[in-house]
DNA sequence: TTGGACTTGTAGCGATTGCTACATTCAGCG
DNA sequence: CGCTGAATGTAGCAATCGCTACAAGTCCAA
């Protein structure tokens, strides 16, 4: 046998695609293996146990996210914080981003509960997003570092409210806070 | 037999206590039943199936949350938005509130994924919190409705960042946004 | 007293869980 | 060639999953 030569690196993209569609919580070995074109037996062989698989998968997903943000960079700099925020929130309604977001709340829930790997991955993704946001701040902003953190807090709040059907609440809040043009 | 007479109403508090400690995701009938002092057999009997149980449990938890907010009300009105926000974030670090928060991210994740009952419960809890927040706005605030929505967005963002270990990021953001006294 | 509705215990079903034992195949090296 | 170690398939384990069949008990009304 041993001709297909599936390694961790070959497996992870397909595993990531599977959890992006079906979530992390209910992910079990056999469906994961099927999605990756192998068997549960081999997943254990390559990753040691399920916890190792999830940890490595979360790291891979964090790297994916990082790459996606990098690909987004290089655009025109926004002229104001308002424009910056509006553009980011627009990007969040992209269907591709939507699948990411659904998975993201799984990760947050796992991090909050202290599951191994979740916290590290979530922290890395947020750190990356913060750096990206700092680079996106408008030229001549009086406090890019602080502004980025402020926007970040507001963005995450907006995303959470949107996830539970309160997107209008968030939008009205942003308007009232002078963060979106009315 | 039939002497203990356990009904939905008797069961729900104990079930809620169990999920508050162990989470919603991994909750299965037998542990739930054991925590409630009954059997999986009776849980199905009373709630029809697991989905019905979860749905009803989420409704009960939403009502619990609502009651907790009501109990918090009646305090002194804060003098400013800053004070209001600071007081609420303080309350969030209460250990009792911490358990609620961990469960909350489970609910958000379920709502984002469209699981039955989750969205409704989450929406109700947020609506309740919004109403409470409006009542908490400082006297003479120029736009209590908008201000409450603005604060709400900021609060949820702060809580999420805290859940993944980025509480300092959020705090710095609030300072930069002029939402906390420096 | 009898009958039916409600409530509960016991036992178990088929499916799925993470994981392992064992055998086999293949590549590379001496 | 023969050996070794990595890679893989097959089969199955004990545990748990949601759920159900069946019997037995209690209770109230007729």
Short mmCIF file of C-alpha atoms (C1' of nucleotides) in Angstrom, two decimals:
data_model
loop_
_atom_site.label_atom_id
_atom_site.label_comp_id
_atom_site.label_asym_id
_atom_site.label_seq_id
_atom_site.Cartn_x
_atom_site.Cartn_y
_atom_site.Cartn_z
CA UNK A 1 0.00 0.00 0.00
CA UNK A 2 1.56 3.26 1.13
CA UNK A 3 1.42 4.81 -2.28
CA UNK A 4 -0.88 7.76 -1.69
CA UNK A 5 1.46 9.24 0.91
CA UNK A 6 -0.97 11.42 2.79
CA UNK A 7 0.75 13.63 5.28
CA UNK A 8 -0.52 16.13 7.78
CA UNK A 9 0.05 18.89 5.25
CA UNK A 10 -2.00 17.15 2.59
CA UNK A 11 -4.79 16.38 5.00
CA UNK A 12 -5.23 19.69 6.78
CA UNK A 13 -6.74 21.70 3.90
CA UNK A 14 -9.47 19.11 3.37
CA UNK A 15 -10.09 18.80 7.08
CA UNK A 16 -10.37 22.57 7.32
CA UNK A 17 -12.85 22.62 4.45
CA UNK A 18 -14.94 20.04 6.27
CA UNK A 19 -15.11 21.90 9.57
CA UNK A 20 -15.81 25.14 7.73
CA UNK A 21 -18.94 23.49 6.41
CA UNK A 22 -19.97 21.31 9.34
CA UNK A 23 -18.53 22.99 12.39
CA UNK A 24 -16.01 21.98 14.99
CA UNK A 25 -18.28 20.84 17.76
CA UNK A 26 -19.85 17.86 16.10
CA UNK A 27 -16.79 16.88 14.13
CA UNK A 28 -15.99 13.18 14.57
CA UNK A 29 -13.18 11.17 13.13
CA UNK A 30 -14.95 9.09 10.53
CA UNK A 31 -16.71 11.94 8.69
CA UNK A 32 -13.53 14.00 8.88
CA UNK A 33 -11.55 11.12 7.42
CA UNK A 34 -14.06 10.58 4.65
CA UNK A 35 -13.89 14.25 3.72
CA UNK A 36 -10.11 14.02 3.58
CA UNK A 37 -10.15 10.85 1.52
CA UNK A 38 -8.70 8.60 4.19
CA UNK A 39 -9.75 6.62 7.26
CA UNK A 40 -10.14 7.39 10.93
CA UNK A 41 -7.33 4.92 11.44
CA UNK A 42 -4.95 7.18 9.50
CA UNK A 43 -6.06 10.38 11.18
CA UNK A 44 -5.08 8.89 14.51
CA UNK A 45 -1.87 7.63 12.96
CA UNK A 46 -0.89 11.08 11.70
CA UNK A 47 -2.10 13.21 14.59
CA UNK A 48 -1.77 10.91 17.56
CA UNK A 49 -5.30 11.41 18.83
CA UNK A 50 -8.31 13.57 18.23
CA UNK A 51 -7.13 16.34 20.49
CA UNK A 52 -3.89 16.59 18.52
CA UNK A 53 -5.82 16.71 15.30
CA UNK A 54 -8.09 19.51 16.52
CA UNK A 55 -5.16 21.49 17.89
CA UNK A 56 -3.23 21.23 14.65
CA UNK A 57 -6.33 21.96 12.63
CA UNK A 58 -7.02 25.09 14.63
CA UNK A 59 -3.49 26.24 14.02
CA UNK A 60 -3.93 25.64 10.32
CA UNK A 61 -7.21 27.53 10.29
CA UNK A 62 -5.59 30.44 12.11
CA UNK A 63 -2.91 30.48 9.41
CA UNK A 64 -5.59 30.36 6.70
CA UNK A 65 -7.27 33.34 8.29
CA UNK A 66 -3.97 35.14 8.47
CA UNK A 67 -3.37 34.49 4.79
CA UNK A 68 -6.82 35.74 3.88
CA UNK A 69 -6.17 39.00 5.72
CA UNK A 70 -2.81 39.38 4.00
CA UNK A 71 -4.48 38.89 0.64
CA UNK A 72 -6.96 41.61 1.50
CA UNK A 73 -4.20 44.08 2.34
CA UNK A 74 -2.60 46.32 -0.23
CA UNK A 75 -5.87 47.95 -1.09
CA UNK A 76 -6.36 51.67 -1.05
CA UNK A 77 -6.10 53.18 2.39
CA UNK A 78 -9.43 54.41 3.70
CA UNK A 79 -9.72 58.15 4.20
CA UNK A 80 -11.36 57.95 7.59
CA UNK A 81 -12.19 55.63 10.44
CA UNK A 82 -15.78 55.66 9.30
CA UNK A 83 -14.83 54.49 5.85
CA UNK A 84 -12.50 51.88 7.28
CA UNK A 85 -15.22 50.45 9.49
CA UNK A 86 -17.84 50.50 6.76
CA UNK A 87 -15.54 48.66 4.38
CA UNK A 88 -14.72 45.96 6.90
CA UNK A 89 -18.32 45.38 7.83
CA UNK A 90 -19.12 45.10 4.15
CA UNK A 91 -16.50 42.41 3.77
CA UNK A 92 -18.10 40.55 6.66
CA UNK A 93 -21.30 40.02 4.70
CA UNK A 94 -19.45 38.18 1.94
CA UNK A 95 -20.77 34.58 1.89
CA UNK A 96 -17.23 33.16 2.00
CA UNK A 97 -16.58 35.22 5.10
CA UNK A 98 -19.89 34.07 6.52
CA UNK A 99 -18.75 30.46 6.71
CA UNK A 100 -15.62 31.61 8.46
CA UNK A 101 -17.66 33.57 10.96
CA UNK A 102 -19.87 30.63 11.84
CA UNK A 103 -16.75 28.63 12.56
CA UNK A 104 -15.32 31.55 14.45
CA UNK A 105 -18.05 31.42 17.09
CA UNK A 106 -17.30 27.76 17.61
CA UNK A 107 -13.71 28.74 18.29
CA UNK A 108 -14.70 31.52 20.67
CA UNK A 109 -16.97 29.15 22.57
CA UNK A 110 -14.17 26.61 22.83
CA UNK A 111 -11.72 29.27 23.96
CA UNK A 112 -14.11 30.52 26.60
CA UNK A 113 -14.51 26.98 27.92
CA UNK A 114 -10.74 26.44 27.91
CA UNK A 115 -10.58 23.60 25.40
CA UNK A 116 -6.99 22.83 24.42
CA UNK A 117 -5.86 24.66 21.30
CA UNK A 118 -8.88 26.89 20.97
CA UNK A 119 -7.59 29.73 23.06
CA UNK A 120 -4.23 29.81 21.29
CA UNK A 121 -5.79 29.81 17.83
CA UNK A 122 -8.34 32.46 18.74
CA UNK A 123 -5.71 34.67 20.30
CA UNK A 124 -3.50 34.36 17.22
CA UNK A 125 -6.34 35.21 14.88
CA UNK A 126 -7.26 38.28 16.87
CA UNK A 127 -3.65 39.42 17.10
CA UNK A 128 -3.34 39.10 13.34
CA UNK A 129 -6.56 40.96 12.76
CA UNK A 130 -5.40 43.72 15.06
CA UNK A 131 -2.15 44.12 13.13
CA UNK A 132 -4.05 44.18 9.87
CA UNK A 133 -6.42 46.76 11.26
CA UNK A 134 -3.56 48.96 12.38
CA UNK A 135 -2.16 48.87 8.86
CA UNK A 136 -5.59 49.79 7.53
CA UNK A 137 -5.99 52.89 9.66
CA UNK A 138 -6.33 56.08 7.63
CA UNK A 139 -3.20 58.10 6.97
CA UNK A 140 -2.67 60.86 9.48
CA UNK A 141 -4.88 59.28 12.10
CA UNK A 142 -3.95 60.84 15.44
CA UNK A 143 -3.77 57.48 17.27
CA UNK A 144 -3.61 54.52 14.88
CA UNK A 145 -2.83 51.94 17.57
CA UNK A 146 -5.63 53.05 19.87
CA UNK A 147 -7.99 53.63 16.97
CA UNK A 148 -7.41 50.14 15.66
CA UNK A 149 -8.21 48.66 19.07
CA UNK A 150 -11.29 50.78 19.34
CA UNK A 151 -12.50 49.76 15.89
CA UNK A 152 -11.69 46.14 16.64
CA UNK A 153 -13.86 46.15 19.76
CA UNK A 154 -16.70 47.73 17.86
CA UNK A 155 -16.35 45.32 14.95
CA UNK A 156 -16.45 42.22 17.14
CA UNK A 157 -19.48 43.55 18.97
CA UNK A 158 -21.23 44.20 15.69
CA UNK A 159 -20.42 40.72 14.41
CA UNK A 160 -21.74 39.09 17.57
CA UNK A 161 -24.97 41.02 17.49
CA UNK A 162 -25.35 40.13 13.83
CA UNK A 163 -24.81 36.46 14.63
CA UNK A 164 -27.84 36.45 16.92
CA UNK A 165 -30.08 38.49 14.66
CA UNK A 166 -29.44 41.89 16.21
CA UNK A 167 -27.58 43.43 13.30
CA UNK A 168 -29.97 46.35 13.26
CA UNK A 169 -29.24 47.03 16.91
CA UNK A 170 -25.53 47.18 16.12
CA UNK A 171 -26.02 49.39 13.08
CA UNK A 172 -28.10 51.86 15.08
CA UNK A 173 -25.44 51.79 17.76
CA UNK A 174 -22.71 52.60 15.29
CA UNK A 175 -24.76 55.47 13.93
CA UNK A 176 -25.38 56.84 17.41
CA UNK A 177 -21.70 56.52 18.20
CA UNK A 178 -20.77 58.51 15.14
CA UNK A 179 -18.94 55.54 13.69
CA UNK A 180 -20.99 55.30 10.53
CA UNK A 181 -22.12 58.13 8.27
CA UNK A 182 -25.85 58.75 8.59
CA UNK B 1 -44.74 4.39 41.36
CA UNK B 2 -45.37 7.94 40.20
CA UNK B 3 -44.80 9.51 43.55
CA UNK B 4 -41.97 11.92 42.84
CA UNK B 5 -43.97 13.78 40.17
CA UNK B 6 -41.21 15.47 38.28
CA UNK B 7 -42.46 17.94 35.74
CA UNK B 8 -40.75 20.13 33.21
CA UNK B 9 -40.82 23.00 35.69
CA UNK B 10 -39.12 20.95 38.38
CA UNK B 11 -36.52 19.62 35.99
CA UNK B 12 -35.48 22.77 34.17
CA UNK B 13 -33.59 24.50 37.02
CA UNK B 14 -31.41 21.46 37.60
CA UNK B 15 -30.86 20.98 33.89
CA UNK B 16 -29.88 24.63 33.58
CA UNK B 17 -27.43 24.26 36.45
CA UNK B 18 -25.86 21.32 34.67
CA UNK B 19 -25.36 23.06 31.35
CA UNK B 20 -24.07 26.13 33.13
CA UNK B 21 -21.29 23.96 34.48
CA UNK B 22 -20.69 21.58 31.60
CA UNK B 23 -21.78 23.44 28.51
CA UNK B 24 -24.46 22.88 25.93
CA UNK B 25 -22.44 21.31 23.17
CA UNK B 26 -21.47 18.10 24.87
CA UNK B 27 -24.65 17.75 26.86
CA UNK B 28 -26.16 14.28 26.48
CA UNK B 29 -29.30 12.85 27.97
CA UNK B 30 -27.92 10.51 30.58
CA UNK B 31 -25.65 13.00 32.38
CA UNK B 32 -28.39 15.60 32.16
CA UNK B 33 -30.87 13.16 33.65
CA UNK B 34 -28.51 12.19 36.42
CA UNK B 35 -27.97 15.85 37.31
CA UNK B 36 -31.73 16.34 37.45
CA UNK B 37 -32.27 13.23 39.55
CA UNK B 38 -34.15 11.27 36.94
CA UNK B 39 -33.51 9.08 33.90
CA UNK B 40 -32.98 9.73 30.21
CA UNK B 41 -36.21 7.84 29.73
CA UNK B 42 -38.13 10.52 31.64
CA UNK B 43 -36.42 13.42 29.91
CA UNK B 44 -37.67 12.11 26.59
CA UNK B 45 -41.07 11.51 28.15
CA UNK B 46 -41.36 15.09 29.37
CA UNK B 47 -39.77 16.91 26.46
CA UNK B 48 -40.52 14.65 23.52
CA UNK B 49 -36.98 14.47 22.23
CA UNK B 50 -33.61 16.04 22.82
CA UNK B 51 -34.25 18.94 20.50
CA UNK B 52 -37.37 19.81 22.46
CA UNK B 53 -35.45 19.61 25.68
CA UNK B 54 -32.71 21.92 24.42
CA UNK B 55 -35.20 24.39 23.02
CA UNK B 56 -37.16 24.54 26.25
CA UNK B 57 -33.97 24.70 28.28
CA UNK B 58 -32.71 27.62 26.22
CA UNK B 59 -35.98 29.41 26.81
CA UNK B 60 -35.65 28.80 30.52
CA UNK B 61 -32.07 30.05 30.53
CA UNK B 62 -33.13 33.17 28.64
CA UNK B 63 -35.75 33.76 31.33
CA UNK B 64 -33.14 33.19 34.05
CA UNK B 65 -30.94 35.77 32.41
CA UNK B 66 -33.85 38.15 32.17
CA UNK B 67 -34.56 37.69 35.86
CA UNK B 68 -30.93 38.32 36.76
CA UNK B 69 -30.98 41.59 34.87
CA UNK B 70 -34.22 42.62 36.55
CA UNK B 71 -32.65 41.91 39.92
CA UNK B 72 -29.73 44.12 39.02
CA UNK B 73 -32.01 47.02 38.12
CA UNK B 74 -33.17 49.57 40.65
CA UNK B 75 -29.63 50.57 41.46
CA UNK B 76 -28.48 54.14 41.37
CA UNK B 77 -28.44 55.62 37.92
CA UNK B 78 -24.94 56.18 36.58
CA UNK B 79 -23.96 59.78 36.00
CA UNK B 80 -22.38 59.23 32.62
CA UNK B 81 -22.01 56.73 29.81
CA UNK B 82 -18.47 56.13 30.95
CA UNK B 83 -19.61 55.20 34.44
CA UNK B 84 -22.38 53.04 33.05
CA UNK B 85 -19.98 51.09 30.87
CA UNK B 86 -17.39 50.71 33.60
CA UNK B 87 -19.98 49.38 36.03
CA UNK B 88 -21.30 46.82 33.56
CA UNK B 89 -17.86 45.57 32.63
CA UNK B 90 -17.11 45.22 36.32
CA UNK B 91 -20.18 43.06 36.76
CA UNK B 92 -18.96 40.88 33.91
CA UNK B 93 -15.91 39.81 35.88
CA UNK B 94 -18.08 38.40 38.67
CA UNK B 95 -17.45 34.61 38.81
CA UNK B 96 -21.18 33.86 38.72
CA UNK B 97 -21.45 35.95 35.59
CA UNK B 98 -18.40 34.18 34.20
CA UNK B 99 -20.20 30.83 34.05
CA UNK B 100 -23.06 32.52 32.29
CA UNK B 101 -20.68 34.03 29.76
CA UNK B 102 -19.06 30.71 28.93
CA UNK B 103 -22.50 29.31 28.24
CA UNK B 104 -23.37 32.41 26.29
CA UNK B 105 -20.70 31.73 23.68
CA UNK B 106 -22.13 28.27 23.21
CA UNK B 107 -25.46 29.87 22.50
CA UNK B 108 -23.98 32.38 20.09
CA UNK B 109 -22.19 29.60 18.22
CA UNK B 110 -25.42 27.62 18.00
CA UNK B 111 -27.33 30.67 16.84
CA UNK B 112 -24.74 31.41 14.17
CA UNK B 113 -25.01 27.83 12.92
CA UNK B 114 -28.81 28.01 12.91
CA UNK B 115 -29.51 25.29 15.47
CA UNK B 116 -33.18 25.23 16.47
CA UNK B 117 -33.95 27.28 19.55
CA UNK B 118 -30.57 28.92 19.86
CA UNK B 119 -31.31 31.90 17.71
CA UNK B 120 -34.59 32.63 19.45
CA UNK B 121 -33.05 32.41 22.92
CA UNK B 122 -30.06 34.52 21.98
CA UNK B 123 -32.24 37.15 20.37
CA UNK B 124 -34.46 37.31 23.43
CA UNK B 125 -31.52 37.66 25.77
CA UNK B 126 -30.05 40.47 23.73
CA UNK B 127 -33.38 42.25 23.47
CA UNK B 128 -33.74 42.05 27.22
CA UNK B 129 -30.24 43.32 27.78
CA UNK B 130 -30.88 46.19 25.43
CA UNK B 131 -33.99 47.22 27.33
CA UNK B 132 -32.11 46.99 30.60
CA UNK B 133 -29.30 49.07 29.17
CA UNK B 134 -31.72 51.73 27.98
CA UNK B 135 -33.11 51.97 31.51
CA UNK B 136 -29.58 52.28 32.83
CA UNK B 137 -28.62 55.22 30.63
CA UNK B 138 -27.69 58.33 32.60
CA UNK B 139 -30.37 60.91 33.20
CA UNK B 140 -30.38 63.67 30.63
CA UNK B 141 -28.51 61.65 28.05
CA UNK B 142 -29.12 63.27 24.66
CA UNK B 143 -29.93 59.97 22.92
CA UNK B 144 -30.65 57.13 25.36
CA UNK B 145 -31.89 54.69 22.72
CA UNK B 146 -28.93 55.23 20.41
CA UNK B 147 -26.51 55.43 23.31
CA UNK B 148 -27.72 52.12 24.69
CA UNK B 149 -27.21 50.45 21.32
CA UNK B 150 -23.79 51.96 21.01
CA UNK B 151 -22.78 50.79 24.48
CA UNK B 152 -24.25 47.37 23.81
CA UNK B 153 -22.13 46.92 20.70
CA UNK B 154 -19.03 48.00 22.58
CA UNK B 155 -19.82 45.74 25.53
CA UNK B 156 -20.29 42.64 23.40
CA UNK B 157 -17.07 43.35 21.55
CA UNK B 158 -15.23 43.73 24.82
CA UNK B 159 -16.66 40.48 26.16
CA UNK B 160 -15.67 38.57 23.04
CA UNK B 161 -12.14 39.87 23.09
CA UNK B 162 -11.91 39.01 26.76
CA UNK B 163 -13.13 35.48 26.04
CA UNK B 164 -10.16 34.87 23.76
CA UNK B 165 -7.56 36.51 25.97
CA UNK B 166 -7.58 39.93 24.36
CA UNK B 167 -9.11 41.84 27.24
CA UNK B 168 -6.22 44.29 27.22
CA UNK B 169 -6.83 45.02 23.55
CA UNK B 170 -10.44 45.85 24.33
CA UNK B 171 -9.55 48.00 27.33
CA UNK B 172 -7.05 49.99 25.27
CA UNK B 173 -9.69 50.36 22.59
CA UNK B 174 -12.22 51.72 25.04
CA UNK B 175 -9.67 54.20 26.36
CA UNK B 176 -8.80 55.34 22.84
CA UNK B 177 -12.50 55.69 22.04
CA UNK B 178 -13.03 57.88 25.08
CA UNK B 179 -15.39 55.33 26.58
CA UNK B 180 -13.40 54.80 29.74
CA UNK B 181 -11.75 57.42 31.94
CA UNK B 182 -7.97 57.32 31.61
"C1'" DT C 1 -64.83 -1.72 41.79
"C1'" DT C 2 -63.29 -1.12 37.53
"C1'" DG C 3 -61.18 1.28 33.83
"C1'" DG C 4 -58.42 4.45 31.68
"C1'" DA C 5 -54.92 8.22 31.86
"C1'" DC C 6 -50.56 9.52 33.58
"C1'" DT C 7 -46.01 8.44 35.27
"C1'" DT C 8 -42.02 5.58 35.96
"C1'" DG C 9 -38.44 1.49 35.90
"C1'" DT C 10 -36.00 -1.94 33.28
"C1'" DA C 11 -33.94 -3.46 29.39
"C1'" DG C 12 -32.30 -3.03 25.23
"C1'" DC C 13 -31.90 -1.58 20.23
"C1'" DG C 14 -29.01 0.09 16.35
"C1'" DA C 15 -25.84 3.61 15.44
"C1'" DT C 16 -21.75 6.13 16.42
"C1'" DT C 17 -17.87 7.38 19.35
"C1'" DG C 18 -12.42 7.39 19.85
"C1'" DC C 19 -9.14 4.21 19.47
"C1'" DT C 20 -6.35 -0.29 18.90
"C1'" DA C 21 -4.53 -5.06 17.40
"C1'" DC C 22 -2.92 -7.29 13.69
"C1'" DA C 23 -1.50 -8.11 9.23
"C1'" DT C 24 0.07 -6.40 4.98
"C1'" DT C 25 2.43 -3.68 1.50
"C1'" DC C 26 5.93 -0.71 -0.17
"C1'" DA C 27 10.38 2.02 -0.36
"C1'" DG C 28 14.93 2.25 0.67
"C1'" DC C 29 19.22 0.40 2.23
"C1'" DG C 30 22.79 -3.10 3.20
"C1'" DC D 1 18.39 -10.60 -2.20
"C1'" DG D 2 16.81 -9.73 2.59
"C1'" DC D 3 15.85 -6.71 6.22
"C1'" DT D 4 13.71 -2.70 8.39
"C1'" DG D 5 10.61 0.87 9.17
"C1'" DA D 6 6.99 3.76 7.64
"C1'" DA D 7 2.30 3.67 5.79
"C1'" DT D 8 -2.10 1.55 5.25
"C1'" DG D 9 -6.40 -1.66 5.26
"C1'" DT D 10 -9.51 -4.62 7.95
"C1'" DA D 11 -11.83 -5.69 11.88
"C1'" DG D 12 -13.30 -4.92 16.06
"C1'" DC D 13 -13.42 -3.25 20.98
"C1'" DA D 14 -15.81 -0.97 24.97
"C1'" DA D 15 -18.36 3.03 25.72
"C1'" DT D 16 -21.86 6.14 24.75
"C1'" DC D 17 -25.47 8.10 21.84
"C1'" DG D 18 -30.77 9.15 21.29
"C1'" DC D 19 -34.62 6.65 21.67
"C1'" DT D 20 -38.25 2.84 22.29
"C1'" DA D 21 -40.91 -1.42 23.79
"C1'" DC D 22 -43.02 -3.28 27.53
"C1'" DA D 23 -44.62 -3.83 31.99
"C1'" DA D 24 -45.95 -2.01 36.21
"C1'" DG D 25 -47.32 1.24 39.31
"C1'" DT D 26 -50.51 5.40 40.99
"C1'" DC D 27 -54.38 8.21 40.62
"C1'" DC D 28 -59.01 9.88 39.70
"C1'" DA D 29 -63.61 9.35 37.86
"C1'" DA D 30 -67.58 6.67 36.82
#
